[in-house]
Coordinates of C-alpha atoms and ligand atoms in Angstrom, one line a residue:
M1 CA 141.2 114.3 244.1
S2 CA 139.2 110.7 243.3
K3 CA 140.2 110.0 239.4
T4 CA 136.0 108.3 239.3
I5 CA 135.0 109.4 236.3
S6 CA 132.1 111.0 236.0
I7 CA 129.8 112.3 233.7
L8 CA 128.3 116.5 234.8
P9 CA 125.7 117.4 235.0
E10 CA 123.1 118.9 232.2
N11 CA 123.3 122.4 233.5
I12 CA 127.2 122.2 234.6
A13 CA 128.0 121.3 230.7
N14 CA 125.4 124.1 229.3
Q15 CA 128.3 126.5 231.1
I16 CA 130.6 125.6 230.1
A17 CA 129.7 125.1 226.5
A18 CA 128.8 128.7 227.1
G19 CA 131.9 130.0 227.9
E20 CA 132.4 129.0 224.3
V21 CA 130.0 130.8 222.5
I22 CA 128.5 133.8 225.2
L23 CA 131.5 135.9 225.5
R24 CA 130.1 139.0 226.3
P25 CA 125.9 140.6 225.5
S26 CA 126.3 141.5 222.0
S27 CA 127.0 137.7 221.6
V28 CA 123.9 136.6 223.4
V29 CA 122.5 139.3 220.4
K30 CA 124.1 137.5 217.9
E31 CA 122.8 133.9 218.8
L32 CA 119.1 135.1 218.5
I33 CA 118.8 137.4 215.5
E34 CA 120.7 134.9 214.0
N35 CA 117.4 132.7 214.9
S36 CA 115.1 135.2 214.2
V37 CA 116.9 135.5 210.4
D38 CA 116.8 131.5 210.0
A39 CA 113.4 130.8 211.3
N40 CA 112.8 133.7 208.0
S41 CA 111.7 137.4 209.7
K42 CA 110.5 140.0 208.0
N43 CA 110.8 142.1 211.2
I44 CA 113.2 141.7 213.6
Q45 CA 113.0 144.1 217.2
L46 CA 116.2 144.5 218.9
I47 CA 115.6 146.4 222.3
I48 CA 118.4 145.8 225.0
K49 CA 119.5 147.7 229.0
D50 CA 122.3 149.1 229.4
S51 CA 124.0 147.2 226.8
G52 CA 122.6 144.3 227.0
K53 CA 123.9 144.0 230.1
T54 CA 120.1 144.3 232.6
L55 CA 118.1 142.6 229.2
V56 CA 117.9 141.6 225.6
Q57 CA 116.3 141.0 223.6
I58 CA 114.6 139.8 220.8
I59 CA 111.0 139.8 219.0
D60 CA 110.3 138.2 215.5
D61 CA 107.4 138.1 212.9
G62 CA 109.1 133.8 212.1
I63 CA 108.0 130.8 211.6
G64 CA 107.3 131.0 215.5
M65 CA 107.2 127.1 217.7
S66 CA 104.9 124.5 219.0
S67 CA 104.5 124.4 222.8
R68 CA 107.2 120.9 222.5
D69 CA 109.6 123.2 220.3
L70 CA 110.2 126.0 222.2
K71 CA 110.5 123.7 225.0
L72 CA 112.8 121.3 222.9
S73 CA 114.6 124.6 221.8
F74 CA 116.8 124.9 225.1
Q75 CA 119.0 122.1 225.5
R76 CA 121.2 120.9 224.6
H77 CA 122.1 119.7 221.0
A78 CA 118.3 120.2 219.8
T79 CA 118.2 122.2 216.9
S80 CA 115.4 122.5 213.8
K81 CA 118.4 122.8 211.2
I82 CA 120.4 120.1 210.6
K83 CA 119.7 116.2 210.5
N84 CA 123.0 114.6 209.7
F85 CA 126.1 114.5 208.6
E86 CA 125.5 115.3 205.5
D87 CA 123.2 118.0 206.1
L88 CA 126.8 120.0 207.0
F89 CA 127.4 119.8 203.8
T90 CA 124.4 121.8 202.6
I91 CA 124.2 123.9 205.3
K92 CA 122.2 127.3 205.0
S93 CA 121.1 128.3 207.9
K94 CA 122.8 130.9 210.1
G95 CA 122.9 128.1 213.3
F96 CA 123.2 124.4 213.7
R97 CA 125.3 123.7 216.3
G98 CA 121.5 123.8 218.0
E99 CA 123.8 124.8 221.2
A100 CA 123.0 128.8 222.0
L101 CA 119.9 128.8 223.4
A102 CA 121.1 126.1 225.6
S103 CA 124.0 128.1 226.9
I104 CA 122.8 132.0 227.2
A105 CA 119.1 129.6 229.0
S106 CA 122.1 128.1 231.3
I107 CA 123.8 131.6 232.4
A108 CA 121.0 134.4 232.4
T109 CA 117.2 134.2 233.1
I110 CA 114.7 133.7 230.5
E111 CA 111.4 134.6 229.0
A112 CA 109.9 132.8 225.8
T113 CA 106.4 133.5 224.3
S114 CA 105.4 131.9 220.7
R115 CA 103.1 131.1 218.7
R116 CA 102.8 130.1 214.3
K117 CA 100.7 131.1 212.3
K118 CA 98.5 127.9 212.6
D119 CA 98.1 127.9 215.8
E120 CA 95.2 131.2 218.1
I121 CA 97.3 130.9 221.6
G122 CA 100.8 130.7 221.3
K123 CA 103.9 130.0 225.2
L124 CA 104.9 131.3 227.9
L125 CA 108.0 129.6 228.7
K126 CA 110.3 130.4 231.9
I127 CA 113.3 129.3 232.6
S128 CA 116.3 130.2 234.8
G129 CA 120.0 128.6 235.1
S130 CA 118.7 125.8 232.3
K131 CA 116.3 125.1 234.8
I132 CA 111.8 125.5 233.0
E133 CA 110.4 127.3 235.9
L134 CA 106.4 128.3 233.5
L135 CA 105.2 126.6 230.6
E136 CA 101.8 128.2 229.8
D137 CA 99.7 129.1 227.4
C138 CA 99.9 133.5 226.3
V139 CA 97.6 135.6 223.9
C140 CA 101.3 136.3 221.5
S141 CA 100.9 137.8 217.8
K142 CA 103.0 134.7 215.4
G143 CA 106.3 135.1 215.4
T144 CA 108.9 134.6 219.0
S145 CA 110.0 136.7 221.0
I146 CA 112.7 136.1 223.7
S147 CA 114.2 137.8 227.4
V148 CA 117.5 137.6 228.1
K149 CA 118.0 138.5 232.2
N150 CA 120.5 139.3 234.2
L151 CA 122.9 138.0 232.2
F152 CA 126.0 135.3 233.6
Y153 CA 123.8 136.4 237.2
N154 CA 125.1 132.6 238.2
V155 CA 129.1 133.1 236.6
P156 CA 129.5 136.6 238.4
A157 CA 133.9 136.3 236.5
R158 CA 132.3 136.4 233.3
R159 CA 130.1 139.3 234.7
N160 CA 132.2 141.0 236.4
F161 CA 134.9 140.2 232.8
L162 CA 132.7 142.8 230.7
K163 CA 133.7 146.4 230.0
S164 CA 131.5 149.3 230.3
D165 CA 128.5 149.6 228.7
N166 CA 130.0 151.9 225.9
V167 CA 132.3 149.1 225.2
E168 CA 129.8 146.0 225.2
L169 CA 127.4 148.9 223.4
R170 CA 130.1 148.3 220.4
H171 CA 130.4 145.1 220.8
I172 CA 126.6 144.8 220.3
I173 CA 126.1 147.2 217.3
D174 CA 129.1 145.6 215.0
E175 CA 126.8 142.7 215.8
F176 CA 123.9 144.0 215.1
H177 CA 125.4 145.8 211.2
R178 CA 127.1 142.7 210.9
V179 CA 123.5 140.8 210.6
A180 CA 121.2 143.5 209.1
L181 CA 123.9 143.5 206.1
A182 CA 123.3 141.1 205.1
H183 CA 119.7 141.1 204.9
P184 CA 118.6 144.6 203.8
E185 CA 115.4 142.1 202.9
I186 CA 114.9 142.4 206.3
C187 CA 113.1 145.1 208.0
F188 CA 115.4 145.4 211.8
T189 CA 114.1 148.3 214.4
F190 CA 117.2 148.8 217.4
F191 CA 116.4 149.9 220.8
Q192 CA 118.6 150.5 223.7
N193 CA 117.7 152.1 226.6
N194 CA 113.9 153.3 224.9
I195 CA 116.3 155.1 222.5
E196 CA 115.3 154.4 218.4
L197 CA 119.1 153.5 217.7
F198 CA 118.3 152.1 214.4
K199 CA 115.5 152.3 211.8
L200 CA 116.2 149.4 209.1
P201 CA 113.3 149.2 206.5
I202 CA 113.0 146.6 203.5
S203 CA 115.7 148.1 200.9
S204 CA 118.4 147.1 197.6
L205 CA 122.5 146.3 199.8
Q206 CA 123.0 150.4 198.5
K207 CA 120.2 151.2 200.6
R208 CA 121.1 149.6 204.4
I209 CA 124.8 150.1 204.1
I210 CA 123.6 153.9 203.9
N211 CA 121.0 153.3 206.2
I212 CA 123.7 152.0 208.8
F213 CA 126.5 153.8 207.9
S214 CA 125.1 157.8 207.1
P215 CA 123.6 158.5 203.0
K216 CA 127.6 160.5 202.9
I217 CA 128.5 157.3 202.3
Q218 CA 126.8 156.2 198.4
E219 CA 129.4 158.6 196.9
K220 CA 131.7 156.7 198.3
L221 CA 130.3 153.4 196.8
V222 CA 131.9 151.3 193.8
P223 CA 129.9 148.4 193.1
I224 CA 132.2 144.6 192.3
E225 CA 130.5 142.4 190.9
E226 CA 131.8 138.6 188.7
K227 CA 130.7 135.2 188.0
T228 CA 133.0 132.4 188.1
S229 CA 132.3 129.2 188.6
V230 CA 134.6 129.2 191.8
A231 CA 132.9 132.0 193.6
K232 CA 129.2 134.8 193.4
I233 CA 130.7 137.8 194.2
S234 CA 128.9 141.1 194.8
G235 CA 129.0 143.6 197.4
F236 CA 130.7 146.8 197.5
I237 CA 134.8 149.0 198.2
I238 CA 135.2 152.2 198.8
K239 CA 136.9 154.3 197.3
P240 CA 140.9 154.2 198.3
D241 CA 140.8 157.9 198.9
F242 CA 138.1 157.8 201.4
S243 CA 139.8 154.0 203.2
K244 CA 139.9 154.7 207.2
K245 CA 143.2 154.0 209.5
S246 CA 140.5 151.2 210.9
R247 CA 139.3 147.7 210.1
G248 CA 136.3 149.6 211.0
Q249 CA 134.6 148.8 207.4
Q250 CA 135.8 145.8 206.3
F251 CA 133.0 143.1 205.8
F252 CA 133.5 140.1 204.1
F253 CA 129.8 137.9 204.3
V254 CA 130.4 133.7 202.7
N255 CA 126.9 132.9 201.9
N256 CA 124.9 135.3 203.7
R257 CA 127.5 135.1 207.0
F258 CA 129.0 138.0 208.4
I259 CA 133.4 135.9 208.2
K260 CA 136.3 137.4 209.6
S261 CA 139.0 135.6 207.1
S262 CA 143.0 137.5 206.7
F263 CA 143.2 135.9 203.8
L264 CA 140.5 137.1 201.6
N265 CA 141.7 140.3 203.7
H266 CA 144.8 140.3 202.1
S267 CA 143.5 139.7 198.8
V268 CA 141.7 142.6 198.5
V269 CA 144.0 145.2 199.9
S270 CA 146.5 144.0 197.5
A271 CA 144.4 145.7 194.9
Y272 CA 144.8 148.7 196.6
E273 CA 148.1 148.4 196.6
G274 CA 149.5 151.4 195.8
L275 CA 146.3 153.4 196.4
L276 CA 145.6 153.4 200.1
S277 CA 149.2 155.6 202.4
D278 CA 150.1 153.4 205.2
G279 CA 148.1 152.3 207.8
Y280 CA 145.1 153.9 205.7
F281 CA 143.1 150.3 205.4
P282 CA 140.0 149.9 202.6
G283 CA 137.4 149.9 203.4
Y284 CA 134.8 146.6 202.0
F285 CA 130.6 145.0 202.3
I286 CA 132.1 142.2 199.6
F287 CA 129.2 138.6 199.2
L288 CA 130.2 135.7 197.8
E289 CA 128.5 132.9 197.2
I290 CA 130.5 129.4 197.1
D291 CA 129.0 126.0 196.9
P292 CA 128.6 125.2 200.3
K293 CA 130.8 121.7 199.4
M294 CA 133.5 124.1 199.5
I295 CA 133.8 125.8 202.0
D296 CA 133.6 124.4 206.1
I297 CA 132.1 126.7 208.7
N298 CA 132.7 124.2 211.0
V299 CA 136.1 126.0 211.7
H300 CA 135.2 127.9 214.6
P301 CA 132.6 128.0 217.7
T302 CA 131.2 131.5 216.7
K303 CA 131.4 130.3 213.3
T304 CA 133.6 133.3 212.0
E305 CA 136.1 132.3 210.8
I306 CA 136.1 129.6 207.7
K307 CA 138.0 127.3 205.6
F308 CA 138.0 127.6 201.9
E309 CA 138.9 124.3 200.2
D310 CA 139.8 126.4 195.9
D311 CA 142.0 128.8 198.2
Q312 CA 144.4 130.4 195.5
N313 CA 141.9 130.2 192.8
L314 CA 139.6 132.8 195.1
F315 CA 142.5 134.9 196.5
A316 CA 142.8 135.8 192.3
I317 CA 139.8 136.3 191.8
L318 CA 138.9 139.0 194.4
K319 CA 142.1 140.6 193.6
A320 CA 141.0 140.4 190.3
T321 CA 137.3 141.7 191.0
V322 CA 138.6 144.7 193.5
K323 CA 141.4 145.9 191.2
H324 CA 139.2 145.8 187.9
S325 CA 135.9 148.1 190.2
L326 CA 138.7 150.9 191.0
G327 CA 140.0 150.9 187.8
M328 CA 136.6 151.1 186.5
F329 CA 135.5 153.9 189.0
Q330 CA 138.5 155.7 188.6
V331 CA 137.1 157.3 185.2
L332 CA 133.9 158.3 185.9
P333 CA 134.6 161.9 187.0
S334 CA 136.0 162.2 184.3
I335 CA 133.3 161.7 181.3
D336 CA 134.7 165.9 181.1
F337 CA 137.1 164.9 177.6
D338 CA 138.8 168.7 178.3
K339 CA 140.3 167.7 180.8
D340 CA 143.6 168.7 182.2
P341 CA 145.6 166.4 180.2
G342 CA 148.4 166.6 183.2
L343 CA 145.2 164.8 185.5
D344 CA 146.1 161.7 182.6
I345 CA 148.6 159.5 184.5
P346 CA 146.7 157.6 186.0
Y347 CA 147.1 158.0 189.5
E348 CA 148.7 154.8 191.3
Y349 CA 151.7 155.8 189.0
V350 CA 152.1 159.5 189.7
K351 CA 154.5 158.8 192.9
K352 CA 156.2 155.4 192.1
S353 CA 159.9 155.8 190.9
P354 CA 160.5 153.8 187.7
V355 CA 162.1 151.1 188.0
E356 CA 163.7 149.0 185.8
P357 CA 161.7 146.5 184.5
P358 CA 164.2 142.3 184.7
I359 CA 164.8 140.8 181.6
E360 CA 162.4 137.6 181.2
V361 CA 163.0 135.9 177.5
N362 CA 159.9 134.5 175.8
S363 CA 160.6 133.0 172.6
S364 CA 156.7 131.6 172.0
F365 CA 156.1 135.3 172.2
N366 CA 152.8 136.3 170.5
P367 CA 150.7 139.4 171.4
F368 CA 147.8 137.8 170.9
K369 CA 147.8 135.0 172.8
E370 CA 144.7 133.2 174.8
E371 CA 145.3 134.4 178.1
N372 CA 144.1 131.8 181.3
E373 CA 141.2 131.8 183.2
I374 CA 141.3 134.3 185.5
E375 CA 142.5 136.9 183.4
K376 CA 139.5 136.2 181.1
I377 CA 136.7 136.0 183.8
S378 CA 138.5 139.1 184.3
R379 CA 138.0 141.6 181.3
H380 CA 135.3 140.9 180.2
S381 CA 133.4 141.7 182.9
W382 CA 133.4 145.2 182.2
E383 CA 130.2 145.6 180.1
N384 CA 128.4 144.2 183.4
I385 CA 130.1 147.2 184.9
Y386 CA 130.4 149.4 182.1
S387 CA 126.8 148.3 182.0
K388 CA 126.1 149.6 185.3
F389 CA 127.6 153.2 185.4
D390 CA 125.6 153.3 181.9
S391 CA 122.2 152.2 183.6
K392 CA 119.5 154.6 184.6
D393 CA 120.1 153.7 188.4
S394 CA 123.0 152.9 189.0
A395 CA 121.7 152.3 192.6
Y396 CA 120.5 148.8 191.7
I397 CA 120.7 146.8 189.0
S398 CA 119.2 143.0 190.2
E399 CA 120.3 139.8 189.2
K400 CA 118.4 139.0 185.8
E401 CA 120.4 141.8 184.5
L402 CA 123.7 139.9 184.8
K403 CA 124.0 137.7 182.5
L404 CA 127.2 137.0 182.9
N405 CA 128.0 134.3 179.5
L406 CA 132.0 133.8 179.3
S407 CA 132.0 131.4 176.6
Q408 CA 130.5 134.6 174.1
P409 CA 133.1 137.4 174.1
P410 CA 131.3 141.0 173.3
K411 CA 130.1 140.5 169.5
V412 CA 132.6 143.3 167.6
F413 CA 133.5 144.1 163.9
Q414 CA 135.6 146.8 161.5
L415 CA 134.4 149.4 159.5
F416 CA 136.5 151.2 157.4
K417 CA 140.1 149.5 158.5
K418 CA 140.0 152.8 161.9
Y419 CA 136.7 152.2 163.5
I420 CA 136.1 148.3 166.2
I421 CA 131.7 149.0 166.4
T422 CA 130.5 146.5 169.7
S423 CA 127.7 147.1 171.5
L424 CA 126.6 147.7 175.2
R425 CA 123.4 145.3 176.2
S426 CA 122.4 150.0 176.2
G427 CA 123.7 150.2 172.9
L428 CA 126.5 150.5 170.3
L429 CA 129.5 151.1 170.8
I430 CA 131.6 152.7 167.8
I431 CA 135.9 152.3 169.3
N432 CA 138.6 153.9 166.5
Q433 CA 141.3 151.4 167.2
Q434 CA 144.5 153.2 167.1
R435 CA 143.1 155.8 169.5
A436 CA 142.1 152.7 171.8
H437 CA 145.7 150.5 172.0
Q438 CA 148.1 153.7 172.1
R439 CA 146.1 154.4 175.7
V440 CA 146.1 150.2 175.9
L441 CA 149.7 150.9 175.6
Y442 CA 150.3 154.5 177.9
E443 CA 149.1 152.7 180.9
K444 CA 151.1 149.0 179.7
F445 CA 154.2 151.6 179.9
L446 CA 152.5 153.3 182.7
K447 CA 153.0 150.1 184.6
S448 CA 156.2 148.6 183.8
I449 CA 157.8 151.6 184.7
T450 CA 156.1 150.8 188.5
N451 CA 155.6 147.3 188.2
Q452 CA 159.0 145.5 188.5
K453 CA 157.2 141.4 186.8
T454 CA 156.6 143.2 184.3
A455 CA 159.2 141.6 181.1
S456 CA 160.9 142.8 178.5
Q457 CA 161.4 140.5 176.1
E458 CA 164.4 139.5 174.5
L459 CA 165.0 139.8 170.1
I460 CA 166.9 136.6 168.9
F461 CA 167.4 138.9 166.6
P462 CA 168.8 142.6 168.0
K463 CA 167.2 145.4 165.9
K464 CA 170.3 147.4 164.1
I465 CA 169.2 151.0 163.6
K466 CA 171.6 153.5 162.5
L467 CA 172.1 157.2 164.8
S468 CA 172.1 160.8 163.4
K469 CA 173.8 163.4 165.4
K470 CA 171.5 164.4 166.8
E471 CA 168.9 161.5 167.8
F472 CA 172.7 159.9 168.7
V473 CA 172.7 162.2 171.7
L474 CA 168.8 162.3 172.5
F475 CA 169.1 159.2 172.5
E476 CA 171.5 159.4 176.3
E477 CA 169.2 162.0 178.0
Y478 CA 166.8 159.0 177.7
Q479 CA 168.3 156.0 177.8
K480 CA 167.6 155.9 181.0
N481 CA 163.7 155.6 181.3
L482 CA 164.0 154.0 177.5
N483 CA 166.1 151.4 180.1
A484 CA 162.9 151.9 183.0
L485 CA 160.0 151.1 180.0
G486 CA 161.8 147.6 179.0
F487 CA 163.9 148.2 176.5
K488 CA 167.8 147.0 176.3
I489 CA 169.2 149.1 173.7
K490 CA 173.7 149.1 173.4
L491 CA 175.7 151.5 172.4
S492 CA 178.4 152.0 170.3
G493 CA 179.6 154.7 167.9
L494 CA 176.1 155.4 166.1
N495 CA 175.5 152.2 165.9
L496 CA 172.0 151.1 167.7
E497 CA 171.8 148.1 168.7
I498 CA 167.8 146.8 170.3
K499 CA 168.5 143.6 172.8
S500 CA 165.5 143.4 174.1
A501 CA 161.7 145.2 174.3
P502 CA 158.3 145.6 175.9
S503 CA 156.8 142.6 175.8
F504 CA 153.6 143.9 174.7
F505 CA 153.5 145.2 171.6
N506 CA 154.5 143.9 168.2
H507 CA 157.6 143.9 167.2
D508 CA 157.5 144.0 163.6
N509 CA 158.8 147.1 162.5
L510 CA 161.1 148.1 165.7
E511 CA 163.0 150.3 163.8
D512 CA 160.9 152.0 162.7
I513 CA 158.8 152.7 166.0
I514 CA 162.3 153.9 167.6
T515 CA 162.9 156.2 164.6
D516 CA 158.9 157.4 164.8
L517 CA 159.7 158.1 168.8
F518 CA 162.9 160.1 168.2
S519 CA 161.0 162.6 165.8
M520 CA 158.4 162.8 167.7
I521 CA 161.0 163.3 170.7
E522 CA 163.0 165.9 168.6
E523 CA 159.7 168.3 167.9
G524 CA 157.6 167.4 171.9
N525 CA 157.1 169.1 173.7
F526 CA 155.8 167.8 177.3
N527 CA 154.3 170.6 179.3
G528 CA 155.7 170.3 182.2
F529 CA 155.1 166.3 182.4
S530 CA 157.8 163.9 183.4
K531 CA 160.3 161.8 180.5
V532 CA 158.5 159.2 180.9
D533 CA 155.5 160.0 181.3
F534 CA 156.2 161.6 177.7
L535 CA 158.4 158.5 177.3
S536 CA 155.2 156.6 176.9
K537 CA 153.1 158.4 175.6
A538 CA 155.0 158.7 172.7
L539 CA 156.3 155.0 172.3
S540 CA 152.4 154.3 173.1
N541 CA 151.1 156.6 169.8
V542 CA 154.0 155.6 167.6
A543 CA 153.9 151.7 168.2
S544 CA 150.6 151.8 168.2
I545 CA 147.6 150.0 166.0
K546 CA 147.5 152.5 163.0
P547 CA 144.8 152.9 161.0
G548 CA 144.2 151.4 157.6
R549 CA 145.2 148.2 160.0
I550 CA 142.8 145.1 159.4
L551 CA 142.3 143.4 162.2
T552 CA 141.3 139.8 163.1
V553 CA 137.8 139.5 164.7
K554 CA 140.3 138.3 167.6
E555 CA 142.7 141.1 167.8
Q556 CA 140.0 142.8 167.9
Q557 CA 137.9 141.3 170.7
I558 CA 141.2 141.3 172.9
L559 CA 141.8 145.6 172.1
V560 CA 137.6 146.4 173.4
D561 CA 138.9 144.2 176.6
D562 CA 142.3 145.0 177.0
L563 CA 141.0 148.7 176.7
F564 CA 137.7 148.3 179.5
A565 CA 140.2 146.9 181.6
C566 CA 142.7 150.5 181.8
K567 CA 142.1 153.0 184.3
E568 CA 140.6 155.4 182.1
F569 CA 139.5 154.4 179.3
L570 CA 137.5 157.3 177.3
T571 CA 140.9 160.2 175.8
C572 CA 143.9 158.7 174.8
P573 CA 146.9 158.8 176.4
F574 CA 146.6 163.6 174.4
S575 CA 142.9 163.7 175.1
H576 CA 141.7 162.2 172.3
Q577 CA 137.8 160.9 172.7
I578 CA 138.1 157.4 172.0
F579 CA 135.1 156.5 171.2
V580 CA 130.8 157.3 170.5
T581 CA 128.0 155.8 171.6
L582 CA 125.0 154.9 170.0
S583 CA 121.6 153.9 172.5
K584 CA 119.2 152.3 171.9
E585 CA 117.2 156.2 173.1
E586 CA 118.8 157.6 170.7
L587 CA 118.3 154.8 167.9
D588 CA 114.6 154.1 168.7
E589 CA 113.9 158.5 168.4
K590 CA 115.7 157.8 164.6
L591 CA 114.3 155.1 164.3
N592 CA 111.0 154.0 165.5
Ligands
ADP1 P1 120.5 125.6 216.1 O1 119.6 127.5 216.1 O2 121.7 125.6 216.3 O3 119.9 124.7 216.0 P2 119.8 126.9 219.3 O4 119.8 126.9 220.2 O5 119.9 128.5 218.8 O6 120.7 126.4 217.7 O7 118.1 127.4 218.5 C1 117.8 125.8 218.6 C2 115.9 125.6 217.8 O8 115.2 126.0 218.0 C3 116.7 126.6 217.1 O9 116.9 124.4 216.4 C4 114.5 126.7 216.2 O10 114.0 125.4 215.5 C5 115.0 127.4 217.4 N1 114.2 128.4 217.3 C6 115.4 130.2 218.1 N2 114.6 130.9 217.8 C7 113.3 130.2 217.2 C8 113.1 132.0 216.8 N3 113.2 132.7 216.9 N4 112.2 131.3 215.7 C9 112.2 129.8 215.9 N5 112.1 128.7 216.3 C10 114.0 129.5 217.4
MG2 MG1 120.9 129.7 216.1

């Protein structure tokens, strides 16, 4: 072999580049549609024959190209989207490498027409194997049409490597879904062998999802929404009961670009923990808006993988956001307050067997402590989500409505020492403080049964109680369950010593709480509830904030936030209504 170096001819260099970018007809579809989106098109038509092996054509009504640009666009490194290295970090367009058209032109026959709005006459360009065969004036409508025929005609290995028409069509449909989901503001149509496969009018994202997948998907969608300094998150997740055995409905978009990310997927999956059966995958359509400076999209030639600067926080925020929405939707079908109390256990916990939580010492414990940033963020979004379900058209919420202001938590005040009043955008909420706290505690107890991380707090001064004989018998019966809930209790004779207790409620009057608990157990009939559930209910009752207790504004706020972070916030563990609402309409009717 000669060791003399030579520069590869451009068409060969292009063919090599094409090997990376254009793997199959669906890659052509992706590149062409993305160019049309970048050209500000409002209508994009995709026409294919024989799953793209014979023809892939895109017709758009975008900005079009001048004669010069049309010719240049098929050259390597020809792009109008970046001018210098710095532009890479502020990129808004889909393309920027200036590689796609040159690659496609090196392995196919191309016919392109284009006309800008300001030009009267358009241009027709024909290229085959990177060689321009024709460039002439033509009459065409505003925008660009590019036909790619005989794909891989000069790369037999590639052509032979293509799969059956069905498989290739599936790849094309996948690419089509990805762009169409990211751009509900564009009308797309898609024809295969003269049959219309999709017609997607301009619509909301929710409607776009429905138009693509089927009207049945509507009831399965739960909106998600979060705004933080790291990212703005929006979109929909699919209710866990509708999860699938395939990953076909998993979509992440970062700045409107479809991406694959196993770490983001992992974050969502962890939010669904306990809600999915083995072998099932959650469905989601999640849109992240991130400052382009904080990501690197330049990792992969086909740009479906990206690097995030702040991935730890992003992971946590996404998980919290998804979890929160999952919690919200679970209560929606149960607006009926008279429902069967047996259904009261958030089902995440039902099937799990109790685990004894580990002991953790936290001497600086304060039940109304400051939360960390992420917890705070996930909590304060409840008003947005709540008001979304509250509004008449839950299908579409505009940006403007989502004026999330983290520095201003909801305004609250206490009335008659037993109600907390707070406002929603849609009106007023009057909350029964004890029932709200019961609900909060109940869910925390249930969680501590199943979540090994839930801490139990060692008491600096263990509390001592002398039991009656009857209490002694009851205690023996319930000792195991109390352990599972985070209590560590030593018994010697009839003397009980509480060494540690769950960390999420006030221990000041722990003796009373335990004594009250025994009375409740004594009287209790638990109608088929498991012992541990009965105990959680009883404890949530005895440890809850009672009427007559004055709460600071901070405590009120935390209680309201905690309530709406619950899986079920409408009723207390004993199926009583927690709050009433007074809507603006109701007020207007009375006072206007
Ligand atoms: P890139 O998209 O990375 O810039 P391409 O090879 O895909 O590279 O396209 C090259 C250039 O051709 C684009 O930068 C754009 O200026 C122009 N172009 C391609 N398709 C269209 C279109 N449908 N409408 C208008 N201009 C287009
Ligand atoms: Mg491009």
